Amino acid sequence: VRMNDTWIGAGVLTRTASRLAGLVPFDSAYASVRDDAATGVFATARGRLWRDVHVDAMVTVWDSASYHRPRLQTRTTLVLITRWLNRFPSGDFAVRLGVTHEYRSDVRFQASQGVRIPPGVVEGRILNNTISTQLEIRLLDAVLYWQLRNLTGNYTQEVPGFLRPRQTNLYGVRWDFTN
């Protein structure tokens, strides 16, 4: 559905039961488990929210959490995108300033017997909650950019034992060359 300059969507997800879900091929510290059937819903919104403010949001909610599947997962980005055409009518200047919040509820992993759970995992569960920022300034064909990922410095993991960087600064210049 399109409302003004924003696209909005929603739907239903279904997952059939699987015989085994696990990390055994990757790490013998975790046991394979049966994954039950599940039903969930999702919603998305992408586009202009108000004037130069844009949104890119997604939420997925399953009827229950299971091994390797969170009950709730969200990702929301708010971005100010402006070219200030009233001050720079040539369009040679632009600013993009954004903030992203990602959240994933507990994800369970079944540890094999006698295996120590890695740091940052509480009782075989992983919770992800991060905030990141972005700044881009475009002058003609050059873009100065700076991203600060995981602003709060939380330990996060996609799978147990593989920590993502706490805080990461990315900065630099992108330049387009054309003949």
Short mmCIF file of C-alpha atoms in Angstrom, two decimals:
data_model
loop_
_atom_site.label_atom_id
_atom_site.label_comp_id
_atom_site.label_asym_id
_atom_site.label_seq_id
_atom_site.Cartn_x
_atom_site.Cartn_y
_atom_site.Cartn_z
CA VAL A 1 0.00 0.00 0.00
CA ARG A 2 1.36 3.41 -0.87
CA MET A 3 0.39 6.35 1.32
CA ASN A 4 1.73 9.65 -0.05
CA ASP A 5 5.46 8.91 -0.40
CA THR A 6 5.59 5.97 2.03
CA TRP A 7 5.13 2.29 1.20
CA ILE A 8 3.49 0.19 3.90
CA GLY A 9 3.24 -3.59 3.82
CA ALA A 10 2.22 -6.45 6.06
CA GLY A 11 1.86 -10.18 5.84
CA VAL A 12 1.77 -13.58 7.49
CA LEU A 13 4.72 -15.96 7.76
CA THR A 14 4.51 -19.71 8.24
CA ARG A 15 7.25 -22.19 8.94
CA THR A 16 6.87 -25.94 8.90
CA ALA A 17 8.52 -28.17 11.48
CA SER A 18 12.01 -29.32 10.67
CA ARG A 19 13.69 -32.49 11.81
CA LEU A 20 16.81 -30.76 13.04
CA ALA A 21 17.92 -27.17 13.48
CA GLY A 22 21.39 -26.65 14.74
CA LEU A 23 24.90 -25.43 14.43
CA VAL A 24 26.48 -28.88 14.54
CA PRO A 25 28.23 -28.53 11.15
CA PHE A 26 29.78 -25.27 12.39
CA ASP A 27 30.43 -25.91 16.09
CA SER A 28 30.16 -29.18 17.97
CA ALA A 29 29.56 -27.26 21.20
CA TYR A 30 25.90 -26.85 20.24
CA ALA A 31 23.41 -29.64 19.84
CA SER A 32 20.84 -30.00 17.08
CA VAL A 33 17.24 -29.63 18.19
CA ARG A 34 13.81 -30.16 16.66
CA ASP A 35 12.29 -26.93 15.35
CA ASP A 36 8.51 -26.76 15.68
CA ALA A 37 6.13 -25.22 13.15
CA ALA A 38 5.46 -21.52 13.67
CA THR A 39 3.30 -18.68 12.41
CA GLY A 40 4.20 -15.01 12.51
CA VAL A 41 3.30 -11.61 11.16
CA PHE A 42 5.45 -8.84 9.73
CA ALA A 43 4.99 -5.18 8.87
CA THR A 44 7.17 -2.72 7.00
CA ALA A 45 7.16 1.00 6.26
CA ARG A 46 9.56 2.70 3.89
CA GLY A 47 9.62 6.20 2.49
CA ARG A 48 9.06 9.83 3.37
CA LEU A 49 7.71 10.35 6.87
CA TRP A 50 7.59 14.14 6.98
CA ARG A 51 9.34 16.67 4.74
CA ASP A 52 13.00 15.58 4.53
CA VAL A 53 12.66 12.86 7.19
CA HIS A 54 12.49 9.29 5.86
CA VAL A 55 11.78 5.99 7.59
CA ASP A 56 12.75 2.41 6.87
CA ALA A 57 11.14 0.15 9.48
CA MET A 58 10.51 -3.57 9.80
CA VAL A 59 9.01 -5.69 12.57
CA THR A 60 8.51 -9.46 12.69
CA VAL A 61 6.61 -11.21 15.50
CA TRP A 62 6.38 -15.01 15.73
CA ASP A 63 3.74 -16.82 17.81
CA SER A 64 6.53 -18.25 19.98
CA ALA A 65 10.28 -18.16 20.27
CA SER A 66 12.16 -21.30 19.41
CA TYR A 67 15.71 -22.43 18.96
CA HIS A 68 17.51 -20.10 16.56
CA ARG A 69 14.35 -17.97 16.07
CA PRO A 70 13.55 -14.85 18.13
CA ARG A 71 9.95 -14.06 19.05
CA LEU A 72 10.40 -10.36 18.12
CA GLN A 73 12.76 -8.73 15.67
CA THR A 74 12.77 -5.05 14.65
CA ARG A 75 14.94 -2.70 12.62
CA THR A 76 14.12 1.00 12.33
CA THR A 77 16.06 3.71 10.54
CA LEU A 78 15.16 7.40 10.62
CA VAL A 79 17.07 9.51 8.10
CA LEU A 80 17.19 13.23 7.35
CA ILE A 81 18.00 13.60 3.65
CA THR A 82 18.26 17.15 2.41
CA ARG A 83 19.82 18.94 -0.54
CA TRP A 84 18.86 22.45 0.64
CA LEU A 85 17.93 23.45 -2.88
CA ASN A 86 16.82 26.90 -1.73
CA ARG A 87 20.45 27.63 -0.67
CA PHE A 88 22.24 25.42 -3.26
CA PRO A 89 20.00 25.43 -6.35
CA SER A 90 22.62 23.58 -8.44
CA GLY A 91 22.05 20.45 -6.29
CA ASP A 92 25.79 20.10 -5.63
CA PHE A 93 25.38 19.81 -1.87
CA ALA A 94 23.48 17.24 0.20
CA VAL A 95 23.37 16.00 3.79
CA ARG A 96 22.23 12.60 5.05
CA LEU A 97 21.95 12.12 8.81
CA GLY A 98 20.50 8.88 10.15
CA VAL A 99 20.04 6.72 13.21
CA THR A 100 19.27 2.98 13.20
CA HIS A 101 17.94 0.85 16.05
CA GLU A 102 18.06 -2.95 15.78
CA TYR A 103 16.46 -5.25 18.32
CA ARG A 104 16.14 -9.01 18.48
CA SER A 105 14.64 -10.75 21.49
CA ASP A 106 16.31 -13.76 23.11
CA VAL A 107 17.44 -16.48 20.75
CA ARG A 108 18.02 -19.89 22.33
CA PHE A 109 20.80 -22.29 21.43
CA GLN A 110 21.04 -25.78 22.87
CA ALA A 111 24.53 -26.43 24.25
CA SER A 112 25.97 -29.92 24.23
CA GLN A 113 26.58 -31.48 27.62
CA GLY A 114 29.65 -30.24 29.49
CA VAL A 115 30.21 -27.27 27.17
CA ARG A 116 30.94 -23.82 28.58
CA ILE A 117 28.63 -21.09 27.28
CA PRO A 118 30.65 -18.24 25.67
CA PRO A 119 30.83 -14.78 27.32
CA GLY A 120 27.85 -12.56 26.52
CA VAL A 121 25.47 -15.52 26.30
CA VAL A 122 23.25 -16.01 29.32
CA GLU A 123 22.00 -19.58 29.71
CA GLY A 124 22.37 -20.27 26.01
CA ARG A 125 20.45 -17.18 24.96
CA ILE A 126 21.50 -14.21 22.84
CA LEU A 127 19.86 -10.78 22.90
CA ASN A 128 20.73 -8.12 20.30
CA ASN A 129 19.98 -4.45 20.89
CA THR A 130 22.10 -1.91 19.00
CA ILE A 131 21.97 1.71 17.88
CA SER A 132 24.05 3.04 14.98
CA THR A 133 24.44 6.49 13.41
CA GLN A 134 25.36 7.74 9.96
CA LEU A 135 26.45 11.12 8.57
CA GLU A 136 27.14 11.83 4.89
CA ILE A 137 27.95 15.18 3.31
CA ARG A 138 28.05 15.38 -0.48
CA LEU A 139 29.96 18.14 -2.27
CA LEU A 140 29.77 17.85 -6.05
CA ASP A 141 30.90 14.26 -6.77
CA ALA A 142 32.61 13.60 -3.41
CA VAL A 143 30.91 12.20 -0.32
CA LEU A 144 32.42 12.52 3.16
CA TYR A 145 30.95 9.82 5.37
CA TRP A 146 31.09 8.69 8.98
CA GLN A 147 29.27 5.76 10.56
CA LEU A 148 29.34 4.86 14.24
CA ARG A 149 28.04 1.30 14.57
CA ASN A 150 26.87 -0.11 17.91
CA LEU A 151 26.85 3.28 19.63
CA THR A 152 26.11 1.81 23.09
CA GLY A 153 29.00 -0.66 22.87
CA ASN A 154 26.88 -3.71 23.70
CA TYR A 155 28.30 -7.16 23.09
CA THR A 156 26.15 -8.71 20.39
CA GLN A 157 26.28 -12.04 18.57
CA GLU A 158 24.47 -13.59 15.66
CA VAL A 159 25.46 -17.07 16.80
CA PRO A 160 27.14 -18.07 20.07
CA GLY A 161 30.85 -17.51 20.30
CA PHE A 162 31.10 -15.08 17.39
CA LEU A 163 31.12 -11.60 18.94
CA ARG A 164 30.39 -8.63 16.72
CA PRO A 165 32.59 -5.56 17.22
CA ARG A 166 31.54 -3.41 20.17
CA GLN A 167 31.92 0.05 18.63
CA THR A 168 33.08 0.58 15.09
CA ASN A 169 33.86 3.89 13.38
CA LEU A 170 33.85 3.91 9.60
CA TYR A 171 34.84 7.11 7.87
CA GLY A 172 36.24 8.21 4.58
CA VAL A 173 35.60 9.77 1.20
CA ARG A 174 33.78 8.30 -1.79
CA TRP A 175 34.42 9.95 -5.10
CA ASP A 176 32.82 9.42 -8.51
CA PHE A 177 35.12 9.74 -11.52
CA THR A 178 33.58 9.97 -14.96
CA ASN A 179 34.85 10.84 -18.42
#
